[in-house]
Amino acid sequence: MTTSEPDGDIAFDSLEKKCCEVLQHSGTPEASIWIQRDGHVILSKTLHRDTPNRRPSECDEHGKRIYGVAHLAKSFIAYAACIMFFELACSKEPDDSKYKPLKGGWRKPISRFLNVRLPKYTTIEQLLVNYIGPPGMNDLIFGPDGSLQTSESKENILSLITNAAQEEWPLRMEQMEWSESSDIGHLLVGMLIEKYADMSLGDFLKQHVFGPLGMGSTYLKQDSISPQGDNVVTPYVVATDLTPLPIEHPKNSKIAPVTVSRCLYSCTHDLAIFLRKILEASTMDSGEIAGSRRISKSLVDFCLVPTIENQPKDRGSTTHFGSYIDLKDEAIGSQSFNRVVSDSTSKASRYSLGTRLDGQVAKAHYRGGYVRGYECCYYLVQEHSWFVIVLTNATGRTDAADHISRLVLQHQIELRKGHSFHFVAAKTQRALKWTSSNAVGSHGMVDVLQMTQKCIEERQKYLFDKHFRLKESATPNDLCGLYWNGIYDQAVRITNEANVGLVVAVGGIALGGRWTWSASFSLDEEDYHEPTDDSSTVNKLLITPLPSSNDTIFDLDIYHEWRDLKVVRRRNRKGCVVRQTLKRKKRFMEIVYDRSP
């Protein structure tokens, strides 16, 4: 594989300068980057938006600054499950006898191990790759502001998952086996781990993964405990004027699997240990890495190999260590926050990087993710024992970790768009239409900074089109009331408040039967009327920030699940409303809230 050999520090100075420009464009305060090849650290540094030339601290240079690493937790849960099913369940040690019921259970249905009913024959393996599993349910567990809206009992969570899966499956039918990318499969596997290990998920990961590898700065934040230590980086949301606003650390649950993608903390140093051991094990003939118990050749190879054929092209081939992708395809960056807030025609979030200089396709294992206040990703290139990790501490105008990682990939692997790309683009490009080909320079390198700016423009348009107030509220008071969904024990409360107008909050029944409510939002009714065949009228509602808040609330990954809220009024022959409901559209199903009498 051809890789670039930087000309001393000059090449890396140029790379760092471009990375800092991404931070400046996005408003992200800092990014921690780790690049490693053939066992040697090429770059380990924390870059800062406001002071790019400041002298780095020892913590900066050694990758010890701790960030929320969101969905990277999925790789650790998958590997922990492999340890439990393939090693502990087969162990002859007396202390491991509690795992024996799991022996041979990898391709058995989850219902054999947990009190949950899913359609078809949903196995442990399928849950970990989002195949034939339950739908995404963040919006049924959390309110639009990220507050937990359900009882924290495991029985309630399992019941909730069962109900959602049973309701969605008849609508999904056989047209698409893939469930939407979500945390639910890993949530269930995490609960299974806790059940059979008789310890918390965080303790199991520490005992069998983090501890043996020496990942001392990686841990699950459970209950209401704040992340420990001076090295924990403050999370931010970025307002439209590029002002980074510090926020509280993401909310979590006492049941660690419920919020595992919100409460895992780590640093580039620890993540680099994990990826380095994976690469070492993959090149061995057999056995375990010396001094690294639980990192074995067989388990690592199992987690690196794609598990299921005929997967969606925009996902790449799914493995337990992330998506196995071609860097010339749009699967690159597919797990970033940029992809969530853009549509399928977006060029700014779906741009690829081309092929290597020798014309060969570069392949990588990719895992990315986000949680309010943090964004992260890694790319692992087995062919040359190379990887990059990027962690940032803000959500806002664009996913800086996504763009920075692509800059590094292009710089290190020398990815280029071919001449045929230019020819075809020149023949088909319209004069007034911007496409990703405009950002390809004379040497075939994508101008990532230009793509970053275009992604920000798309983000601003998304905020304006989907969430900002379109007009002064003239919404009738007949919307006021409590709307209830009995399947999910979730309610929407609409009230009319002085000097504000209509206000909406989302609530659920927590443990002990008490109500918990999300933050309040303004509610407007858009000038939109959906045609119906009966006596119903359908109008679209907009949930927007209160005048006293700022638009950064929309940087939540959960909020967009609520953007299609509608009110349906069914009338009798006299024109009187006899039933009024609120509806939210999910991928294959509608969530309906009936107004209480």
Coordinates of C-alpha atoms in Angstrom, one line a residue:
M1 CA 0.0 0.0 0.0
T2 CA 1.3 3.4 -0.9
T3 CA 1.4 5.9 2.0
S4 CA 2.7 9.4 2.0
E5 CA 6.1 10.1 3.6
P6 CA 5.9 13.6 5.0
D7 CA 8.8 16.0 4.2
G8 CA 9.9 16.5 7.8
D9 CA 7.6 18.7 9.9
I10 CA 6.5 20.8 7.0
A11 CA 3.9 18.4 5.8
F12 CA 2.4 17.9 9.3
D13 CA 2.4 21.6 9.9
S14 CA 0.3 22.0 6.8
L15 CA -2.0 19.2 8.0
E16 CA -2.4 20.7 11.5
K17 CA -3.1 24.1 10.0
K18 CA -5.9 22.7 7.9
C19 CA -7.3 20.8 10.9
C20 CA -7.3 24.0 12.9
E21 CA -9.2 25.7 10.0
V22 CA -11.9 23.0 10.3
L23 CA -12.1 23.8 14.0
Q24 CA -12.5 27.5 13.2
H25 CA -15.1 26.9 10.6
S26 CA -17.1 24.7 12.9
G27 CA -16.6 26.6 16.1
T28 CA -15.3 23.5 17.9
P29 CA -12.9 24.4 20.7
E30 CA -10.5 21.5 20.3
A31 CA -9.7 18.1 18.7
S32 CA -7.4 15.4 19.9
I33 CA -5.8 13.4 17.0
W34 CA -3.8 10.2 17.1
I35 CA -2.1 8.7 13.9
Q36 CA -0.2 5.5 14.1
R37 CA 1.4 3.3 11.4
D38 CA 3.4 0.1 11.7
G39 CA 3.4 0.4 15.5
H40 CA 4.9 3.9 15.4
V41 CA 3.1 7.0 16.6
I42 CA 3.2 9.5 13.7
L43 CA 1.1 12.2 15.4
S44 CA -0.4 12.6 18.9
K45 CA -1.6 16.1 19.6
T46 CA -4.5 18.2 20.8
L47 CA -5.3 21.1 18.5
H48 CA -7.1 24.2 19.7
R49 CA -9.4 26.5 17.7
D50 CA -8.5 29.8 19.4
T51 CA -4.8 29.2 20.2
P52 CA -3.5 26.9 17.4
N53 CA 0.1 27.8 18.2
R54 CA -0.1 27.5 21.9
R55 CA 2.5 25.3 23.6
P56 CA 1.0 21.8 24.2
S57 CA 0.8 20.4 27.7
E58 CA 2.1 16.9 28.5
C59 CA -1.6 15.8 28.6
D60 CA -2.1 17.2 25.1
E61 CA 1.0 15.4 23.6
H62 CA 0.3 12.1 25.2
G63 CA -3.3 11.8 24.2
K64 CA -4.6 11.8 27.8
R65 CA -7.4 14.3 27.5
I66 CA -10.7 12.5 28.2
Y67 CA -13.8 12.9 25.9
G68 CA -17.2 11.4 25.6
V69 CA -16.7 8.8 22.9
A70 CA -20.3 8.0 22.2
H71 CA -20.9 5.2 19.7
L72 CA -17.4 3.9 19.9
A73 CA -18.8 2.0 22.9
K74 CA -20.4 -0.4 20.4
S75 CA -17.0 -1.9 19.5
F76 CA -16.3 -2.6 23.2
I77 CA -19.7 -4.2 23.9
A78 CA -19.4 -6.4 20.8
Y79 CA -15.9 -7.6 21.9
A80 CA -17.1 -8.1 25.5
A81 CA -20.0 -10.2 24.2
C82 CA -17.5 -12.3 22.1
I83 CA -15.4 -12.9 25.3
M84 CA -18.4 -14.0 27.2
F85 CA -19.8 -16.4 24.5
F86 CA -16.6 -17.8 23.1
E87 CA -14.3 -17.9 26.0
L88 CA -16.0 -17.6 29.4
A89 CA -18.9 -19.8 28.4
C90 CA -16.4 -22.5 27.3
S91 CA -14.1 -22.1 30.3
K92 CA -13.5 -24.9 32.8
E93 CA -12.7 -22.6 35.6
P94 CA -15.2 -22.9 38.6
D95 CA -15.6 -19.1 38.7
D96 CA -16.8 -19.1 35.1
S97 CA -19.5 -21.8 35.5
K98 CA -22.2 -19.1 35.6
Y99 CA -21.6 -18.4 31.9
K100 CA -22.2 -22.0 30.8
P101 CA -25.8 -21.4 29.7
L102 CA -24.4 -19.1 27.0
K103 CA -22.3 -21.8 25.3
G104 CA -23.3 -22.2 21.7
G105 CA -25.8 -19.3 22.0
W106 CA -24.2 -16.7 19.7
R107 CA -26.7 -17.6 16.9
K108 CA -29.6 -18.3 19.2
P109 CA -32.5 -15.8 19.7
I110 CA -32.1 -13.1 22.3
S111 CA -35.4 -14.2 23.8
R112 CA -33.6 -17.4 25.1
F113 CA -31.6 -15.2 27.4
L114 CA -33.7 -12.1 28.2
N115 CA -37.4 -11.6 28.7
V116 CA -37.9 -9.8 25.4
R117 CA -39.9 -10.8 22.3
L118 CA -38.6 -9.7 18.9
P119 CA -39.9 -10.6 15.4
K120 CA -38.4 -13.5 13.6
Y121 CA -35.3 -15.2 14.9
T122 CA -33.2 -12.3 16.1
T123 CA -29.9 -13.6 17.3
I124 CA -27.1 -12.0 19.4
E125 CA -25.0 -11.6 16.3
Q126 CA -27.8 -9.9 14.3
L127 CA -28.5 -7.5 17.2
L128 CA -24.9 -6.3 17.2
V129 CA -25.0 -5.4 13.5
N130 CA -28.6 -3.9 13.4
Y131 CA -30.0 -6.7 11.3
I132 CA -33.6 -7.9 11.8
G133 CA -33.6 -6.1 15.1
P134 CA -35.9 -3.6 16.9
P135 CA -36.3 0.0 15.6
G136 CA -34.4 2.9 16.9
M137 CA -36.0 3.9 20.2
N138 CA -34.1 6.9 21.5
D139 CA -37.2 9.1 21.1
L140 CA -39.2 6.6 23.1
I141 CA -36.7 6.5 26.0
F142 CA -35.6 10.2 26.0
G143 CA -37.3 13.5 25.5
P144 CA -36.2 16.0 22.9
D145 CA -33.7 17.5 25.3
G146 CA -32.1 14.1 26.2
S147 CA -33.9 13.7 29.6
L148 CA -34.8 10.1 30.5
Q149 CA -38.5 9.6 30.1
T150 CA -39.2 6.1 31.2
S151 CA -38.9 3.9 34.3
E152 CA -35.3 2.7 34.8
S153 CA -36.4 -0.8 35.7
K154 CA -35.0 -3.4 33.3
E155 CA -38.4 -5.1 33.0
N156 CA -39.9 -1.8 31.8
I157 CA -37.1 -1.3 29.2
L158 CA -37.6 -4.8 27.9
S159 CA -41.4 -4.4 27.7
L160 CA -40.9 -1.1 25.8
I161 CA -38.6 -2.8 23.3
T162 CA -41.0 -5.7 22.8
N163 CA -43.9 -3.3 22.1
A164 CA -42.0 -1.2 19.6
A165 CA -40.7 -4.2 17.7
Q166 CA -44.1 -5.9 17.5
E167 CA -45.7 -2.7 16.3
E168 CA -43.1 -1.9 13.7
W169 CA -42.5 -5.3 12.2
P170 CA -45.9 -5.7 10.3
L171 CA -45.3 -2.3 8.7
R172 CA -41.7 -3.2 7.8
M173 CA -42.8 -6.5 6.3
E174 CA -40.1 -8.2 4.2
Q175 CA -39.2 -5.1 2.1
M176 CA -36.2 -4.3 4.2
E177 CA -34.5 -6.6 6.7
W178 CA -32.2 -4.0 8.1
S179 CA -33.3 -2.1 11.1
E180 CA -32.3 1.6 11.3
S181 CA -28.9 2.2 12.9
S182 CA -29.6 2.5 16.7
D183 CA -28.3 1.5 20.1
I184 CA -31.0 -0.9 20.9
G185 CA -29.2 -4.1 19.8
H186 CA -26.2 -3.2 21.9
L187 CA -28.5 -2.1 24.8
L188 CA -30.0 -5.6 24.9
V189 CA -26.6 -7.3 24.6
G190 CA -25.3 -5.1 27.4
M191 CA -28.3 -6.1 29.6
L192 CA -27.5 -9.8 28.8
I193 CA -23.9 -9.2 29.9
E194 CA -25.0 -7.8 33.2
K195 CA -27.4 -10.6 33.8
Y196 CA -24.9 -13.4 33.4
A197 CA -21.8 -11.7 34.7
D198 CA -23.8 -10.6 37.8
M199 CA -22.0 -7.2 37.7
S200 CA -22.5 -3.8 36.0
L201 CA -21.6 -3.5 32.3
G202 CA -18.9 -0.9 33.3
D203 CA -17.3 -3.4 35.8
F204 CA -17.3 -6.2 33.2
L205 CA -15.7 -4.0 30.6
K206 CA -13.1 -2.9 33.2
Q207 CA -12.4 -6.5 34.3
H208 CA -12.2 -8.1 30.9
V209 CA -11.2 -5.3 28.4
F210 CA -10.0 -2.0 29.8
G211 CA -8.1 -3.4 32.8
P212 CA -6.1 -6.1 30.9
L213 CA -5.2 -3.7 28.2
G214 CA -4.1 -0.9 30.5
M215 CA -6.8 1.5 29.4
G216 CA -6.9 3.4 32.7
S217 CA -8.7 6.5 31.4
T218 CA -11.6 4.6 29.8
Y219 CA -14.8 4.0 31.9
L220 CA -18.6 4.2 31.9
K221 CA -20.1 7.1 33.8
Q222 CA -23.0 5.7 35.7
D223 CA -25.7 7.1 37.9
S224 CA -25.2 10.8 38.4
I225 CA -21.5 10.6 38.9
S226 CA -19.6 13.3 37.0
P227 CA -16.6 12.3 35.0
Q228 CA -13.5 12.3 37.2
G229 CA -10.2 14.1 36.9
D230 CA -8.8 17.3 35.5
N231 CA -8.2 15.8 32.1
V232 CA -12.0 15.5 31.3
V233 CA -12.7 17.9 28.5
T234 CA -15.7 20.3 28.9
P235 CA -18.4 19.6 26.3
Y236 CA -19.8 22.5 24.2
V237 CA -22.6 23.3 21.8
V238 CA -21.9 25.9 19.2
A239 CA -24.4 28.7 18.5
T240 CA -24.9 30.0 15.0
D241 CA -22.5 32.9 15.7
L242 CA -19.7 30.4 16.4
T243 CA -19.8 31.0 20.2
P244 CA -19.1 27.7 22.0
L245 CA -21.4 27.4 25.1
P246 CA -20.3 24.9 27.8
I247 CA -23.0 22.4 28.8
E248 CA -23.5 19.7 31.4
H249 CA -22.2 16.2 30.6
P250 CA -24.7 14.1 28.7
K251 CA -27.5 12.7 30.8
N252 CA -27.4 9.0 31.7
S253 CA -29.2 6.2 33.4
K254 CA -28.6 4.0 36.4
I255 CA -28.9 1.1 34.0
A256 CA -25.6 1.5 32.0
P257 CA -26.7 -0.3 28.8
V258 CA -29.6 2.2 28.4
T259 CA -27.2 5.1 27.9
V260 CA -24.0 3.3 27.0
S261 CA -23.5 5.5 23.9
R262 CA -23.9 8.6 26.1
C263 CA -21.7 7.8 29.1
L264 CA -18.5 6.1 27.8
Y265 CA -15.4 8.3 28.3
S266 CA -11.9 7.7 26.9
C267 CA -8.9 9.3 25.3
T268 CA -6.9 8.9 22.1
H269 CA -4.1 7.2 24.1
D270 CA -6.4 4.4 25.4
L271 CA -8.2 4.0 22.1
A272 CA -4.9 3.7 20.4
I273 CA -3.9 0.8 22.7
F274 CA -7.1 -1.0 21.7
L275 CA -6.6 -0.5 18.0
R276 CA -2.9 -1.3 18.2
K277 CA -3.6 -4.6 19.9
I278 CA -6.3 -5.5 17.3
L279 CA -3.7 -4.9 14.5
E280 CA -1.1 -7.0 16.4
A281 CA -3.5 -9.9 16.9
S282 CA -4.7 -9.8 13.3
T283 CA -1.1 -10.5 12.1
M284 CA -0.4 -13.4 14.4
D285 CA -0.7 -17.0 13.4
S286 CA -2.7 -18.0 16.5
G287 CA -3.0 -17.5 20.3
E288 CA -3.1 -14.4 22.5
I289 CA -0.9 -11.3 22.5
A290 CA 1.7 -11.6 25.3
G291 CA 0.7 -9.6 28.3
S292 CA -2.7 -8.8 26.8
R293 CA -5.2 -11.3 28.2
R294 CA -8.5 -11.5 26.2
I295 CA -6.9 -10.1 23.0
S296 CA -6.7 -13.3 20.9
K297 CA -6.2 -13.9 17.2
S298 CA -9.4 -15.9 16.8
L299 CA -11.6 -13.3 18.5
V300 CA -10.1 -10.3 16.7
D301 CA -10.4 -12.0 13.3
F302 CA -14.0 -12.9 14.1
C303 CA -14.8 -9.2 14.9
L304 CA -13.0 -7.8 11.8
V305 CA -14.7 -10.0 9.2
P306 CA -18.1 -8.8 7.7
T307 CA -20.9 -10.8 9.3
I308 CA -23.8 -10.5 6.8
E309 CA -23.9 -10.3 3.0
N310 CA -26.0 -7.9 0.8
Q311 CA -25.8 -4.9 3.2
P312 CA -26.9 -1.4 2.2
K313 CA -24.2 0.4 0.1
D314 CA -24.2 3.5 2.2
R315 CA -23.3 1.5 5.3
G316 CA -20.4 -0.5 4.0
S317 CA -20.0 -4.1 5.2
T318 CA -20.8 -4.3 8.9
T319 CA -18.3 -5.9 11.3
H320 CA -18.2 -5.9 15.1
F321 CA -15.4 -3.3 15.0
G322 CA -17.4 -0.9 12.7
S323 CA -18.3 -0.6 9.0
Y324 CA -15.8 -2.1 6.6
I325 CA -15.8 0.5 3.8
D326 CA -14.2 1.6 0.5
L327 CA -12.8 5.1 1.0
K328 CA -14.0 5.9 -2.5
D329 CA -17.7 5.3 -1.6
E330 CA -20.2 7.4 0.3
A331 CA -20.1 5.0 3.3
I332 CA -17.2 7.1 4.5
G333 CA -18.5 9.4 7.3
S334 CA -21.9 7.5 7.3
Q335 CA -22.0 7.4 11.1
S336 CA -21.2 11.1 11.7
F337 CA -23.6 13.8 12.9
N338 CA -23.3 15.4 9.4
R339 CA -25.2 12.5 7.9
V340 CA -28.0 12.8 10.4
V341 CA -28.8 16.3 9.5
S342 CA -28.5 16.1 5.8
D343 CA -30.7 14.4 3.2
S344 CA -29.8 11.6 0.7
T345 CA -28.8 14.2 -2.0
S346 CA -26.2 15.9 0.2
K347 CA -22.8 16.3 -1.5
A348 CA -21.2 18.0 1.5
S349 CA -21.6 15.1 3.9
R350 CA -21.3 12.2 1.4
Y351 CA -18.1 13.2 -0.4
S352 CA -15.6 10.4 -0.9
L353 CA -11.9 10.6 -1.2
G354 CA -11.1 8.5 -4.3
T355 CA -8.5 5.7 -4.8
R356 CA -4.8 5.4 -4.0
L357 CA -2.2 6.7 -6.5
D358 CA -1.7 3.2 -7.8
G359 CA -5.4 3.0 -8.7
Q360 CA -6.2 0.5 -5.9
V361 CA -9.2 0.9 -3.6
A362 CA -8.3 1.7 0.0
K363 CA -10.4 -0.1 2.6
A364 CA -10.8 0.6 6.3
H365 CA -12.8 -0.3 9.4
Y366 CA -14.7 2.8 10.4
R367 CA -16.7 3.7 13.5
G368 CA -18.1 7.1 14.2
G369 CA -20.6 8.7 16.5
Y370 CA -21.8 11.7 18.5
V371 CA -23.5 12.7 21.7
R372 CA -24.4 16.2 22.7
G373 CA -21.1 18.0 23.3
Y374 CA -18.8 15.4 21.7
E375 CA -18.0 13.9 18.3
C376 CA -15.6 11.1 17.5
C377 CA -14.5 8.5 14.9
Y378 CA -11.7 6.2 14.0
Y379 CA -10.5 4.5 10.8
L380 CA -8.4 1.3 11.0
V381 CA -6.5 0.3 7.8
Q382 CA -5.3 -3.3 8.3
E383 CA -3.3 -3.5 5.1
H384 CA -0.7 -1.2 6.4
S385 CA -1.2 -1.4 10.2
W386 CA -2.4 2.2 10.2
F387 CA -5.2 4.0 12.1
V388 CA -6.4 7.5 13.0
I389 CA -8.5 8.5 15.9
V390 CA -10.2 12.0 16.2
L391 CA -12.1 13.2 19.3
T392 CA -13.7 16.6 19.5
N393 CA -15.6 18.4 22.3
A394 CA -18.6 20.2 20.6
T395 CA -21.7 19.7 18.5
G396 CA -22.9 22.5 16.4
R397 CA -22.4 23.8 12.9
T398 CA -20.7 20.6 11.5
D399 CA -19.1 17.4 12.7
A400 CA -15.4 18.5 12.9
A401 CA -14.2 15.0 13.7
D402 CA -15.6 13.7 10.5
H403 CA -13.9 16.3 8.3
I404 CA -10.6 16.2 10.2
S405 CA -10.4 12.4 9.9
R406 CA -10.9 12.7 6.1
L407 CA -8.1 15.3 5.9
V408 CA -5.8 12.9 7.7
L409 CA -6.8 9.9 5.4
Q410 CA -6.2 12.0 2.3
H411 CA -2.8 13.2 3.7
Q412 CA -1.6 9.8 4.8
I413 CA -2.9 7.4 2.2
E414 CA -2.7 9.8 -0.7
L415 CA -6.2 9.3 -2.0
R416 CA -7.1 11.1 -5.2
K417 CA -10.1 11.5 -7.5
G418 CA -9.1 10.1 -10.9
H419 CA -9.0 11.9 -14.3
S420 CA -12.2 10.1 -15.4
F421 CA -14.0 11.7 -12.5
H422 CA -13.0 15.2 -13.8
F423 CA -14.0 14.4 -17.4
V424 CA -17.5 13.1 -16.4
A425 CA -18.0 15.9 -14.0
A426 CA -17.1 18.5 -16.6
K427 CA -19.6 17.0 -19.1
T428 CA -22.5 16.8 -16.7
Q429 CA -22.1 19.8 -14.4
R430 CA -24.7 22.5 -14.6
A431 CA -23.6 26.1 -14.4
L432 CA -25.6 27.0 -11.4
K433 CA -25.5 23.8 -9.5
W434 CA -22.7 23.2 -6.9
T435 CA -21.5 19.5 -6.8
S436 CA -18.7 17.8 -4.9
S437 CA -16.6 17.8 -8.1
N438 CA -16.1 21.6 -7.6
A439 CA -14.0 20.8 -4.5
V440 CA -11.5 18.6 -6.4
G441 CA -8.2 20.3 -7.1
S442 CA -5.9 19.9 -10.0
H443 CA -4.0 17.0 -8.3
G444 CA -7.3 15.1 -7.6
M445 CA -7.3 16.0 -3.9
V446 CA -10.7 16.9 -2.4
D447 CA -10.7 20.3 -0.8
V448 CA -12.0 19.2 2.6
L449 CA -12.1 22.8 3.9
Q450 CA -14.5 23.7 1.1
M451 CA -16.6 20.6 1.8
T452 CA -16.6 21.6 5.5
Q453 CA -18.0 25.1 4.6
K454 CA -20.7 23.6 2.3
C455 CA -21.7 21.2 5.1
I456 CA -22.1 24.1 7.4
E457 CA -24.4 25.8 4.9
E458 CA -26.5 22.7 4.7
R459 CA -26.7 22.6 8.4
Q460 CA -27.8 26.1 8.6
K461 CA -30.5 25.4 6.0
Y462 CA -31.6 22.4 8.0
L463 CA -32.0 24.5 11.1
F464 CA -34.0 27.1 9.3
D465 CA -36.2 24.7 7.3
K466 CA -36.9 22.3 10.1
H467 CA -36.8 24.1 13.3
F468 CA -36.8 27.9 13.3
R469 CA -40.1 29.7 13.8
L470 CA -41.6 30.3 10.4
K471 CA -44.2 32.9 11.5
E472 CA -45.6 34.5 14.6
S473 CA -47.6 32.0 16.5
A474 CA -51.3 32.1 15.6
T475 CA -52.0 28.6 16.8
P476 CA -55.5 28.0 18.2
N477 CA -55.9 27.2 21.9
D478 CA -57.7 24.0 21.1
L479 CA -54.3 22.3 21.0
C480 CA -53.9 22.6 24.7
G481 CA -54.2 19.4 26.8
L482 CA -52.4 16.2 27.7
Y483 CA -51.8 13.6 24.9
W484 CA -51.1 10.0 25.9
N485 CA -49.6 6.9 24.3
G486 CA -50.4 3.9 26.4
I487 CA -48.1 1.5 24.6
Y488 CA -45.0 3.5 25.5
D489 CA -46.2 5.3 28.6
Q490 CA -45.2 8.6 27.0
A491 CA -47.1 11.9 27.0
V492 CA -47.0 15.3 25.2
R493 CA -48.3 18.2 27.3
I494 CA -49.4 21.4 25.6
T495 CA -50.2 24.5 27.7
N496 CA -50.7 28.2 27.0
E497 CA -48.4 30.4 28.9
A498 CA -48.5 34.2 29.3
N499 CA -46.0 36.1 27.1
V500 CA -44.8 32.9 25.5
G501 CA -47.8 31.3 23.8
L502 CA -48.2 27.6 23.4
V503 CA -45.6 25.5 25.2
V504 CA -44.9 21.8 24.8
A505 CA -43.1 19.3 27.0
V506 CA -42.6 15.5 26.7
G507 CA -43.0 13.3 29.7
G508 CA -43.0 9.7 30.9
I509 CA -43.7 7.7 34.0
A510 CA -40.5 7.0 35.9
L511 CA -39.9 4.4 38.6
G512 CA -42.4 4.8 41.4
G513 CA -45.1 6.1 39.1
R514 CA -44.0 9.8 39.2
W515 CA -44.0 11.9 36.1
T516 CA -40.8 13.3 34.6
W517 CA -40.9 16.0 32.0
S518 CA -38.4 17.3 29.4
A519 CA -37.5 20.9 29.0
S520 CA -40.2 23.1 27.6
F521 CA -40.3 24.2 23.9
S522 CA -42.4 26.7 21.9
L523 CA -45.0 25.2 19.7
D524 CA -46.2 26.7 16.3
E525 CA -48.6 25.4 13.8
E526 CA -47.3 25.6 10.2
D527 CA -49.5 26.7 7.2
Y528 CA -49.7 23.2 6.0
H529 CA -52.7 21.0 5.4
E530 CA -52.4 17.4 4.5
P531 CA -55.3 16.1 2.3
T532 CA -57.4 13.3 3.7
D533 CA -60.1 11.0 2.4
D534 CA -62.3 11.3 5.5
S535 CA -63.5 14.1 7.7
S536 CA -60.1 14.6 9.3
T537 CA -57.8 17.6 9.0
V538 CA -54.0 17.3 9.4
N539 CA -51.7 20.2 10.3
K540 CA -47.9 20.2 10.9
L541 CA -46.6 21.4 14.2
L542 CA -43.2 22.9 14.8
I543 CA -41.3 22.4 18.1
T544 CA -38.9 25.4 18.5
P545 CA -36.8 26.9 21.3
L546 CA -38.4 29.2 23.8
P547 CA -37.5 32.9 23.2
S548 CA -35.3 32.8 26.2
S549 CA -33.2 29.9 25.0
N550 CA -30.9 29.5 22.0
D551 CA -30.9 27.3 18.9
T552 CA -28.2 25.0 20.2
I553 CA -30.9 22.8 21.7
F554 CA -31.2 21.4 18.1
D555 CA -27.7 19.9 18.3
L556 CA -29.2 16.9 20.1
D557 CA -29.2 13.7 18.1
I558 CA -32.6 12.9 19.5
Y559 CA -34.4 16.1 18.7
H560 CA -34.7 15.4 14.9
E561 CA -36.9 12.4 15.8
W562 CA -39.6 14.8 16.9
R563 CA -39.5 17.1 13.8
D564 CA -42.6 15.5 12.1
L565 CA -45.1 16.1 14.8
K566 CA -48.7 16.6 13.4
V567 CA -52.1 17.3 14.8
V568 CA -55.1 15.3 13.4
R569 CA -58.6 16.6 14.1
R570 CA -61.5 14.3 13.3
R571 CA -64.8 16.0 13.0
N572 CA -68.4 14.9 12.9
R573 CA -71.0 16.0 10.3
K574 CA -71.6 19.2 12.2
G575 CA -67.9 20.1 12.0
C576 CA -67.3 19.6 15.7
V577 CA -64.0 17.9 16.7
V578 CA -64.8 14.5 18.1
R579 CA -61.2 13.2 18.4
Q580 CA -57.8 15.0 18.4
T581 CA -54.5 13.2 18.2
L582 CA -50.8 14.0 17.8
K583 CA -48.7 11.8 15.5
R584 CA -45.0 11.4 15.0
K585 CA -43.7 9.5 12.0
K586 CA -40.9 7.0 12.5
R587 CA -39.2 4.9 9.8
F588 CA -42.0 2.3 9.4
M589 CA -44.5 3.3 12.0
E590 CA -46.5 6.2 13.5
I591 CA -46.5 7.0 17.2
V592 CA -50.0 8.3 18.1
Y593 CA -50.9 10.3 21.2
D594 CA -54.6 10.6 22.1
R595 CA -55.8 13.7 23.9
S596 CA -57.2 12.9 27.3
P597 CA -60.8 13.9 27.8

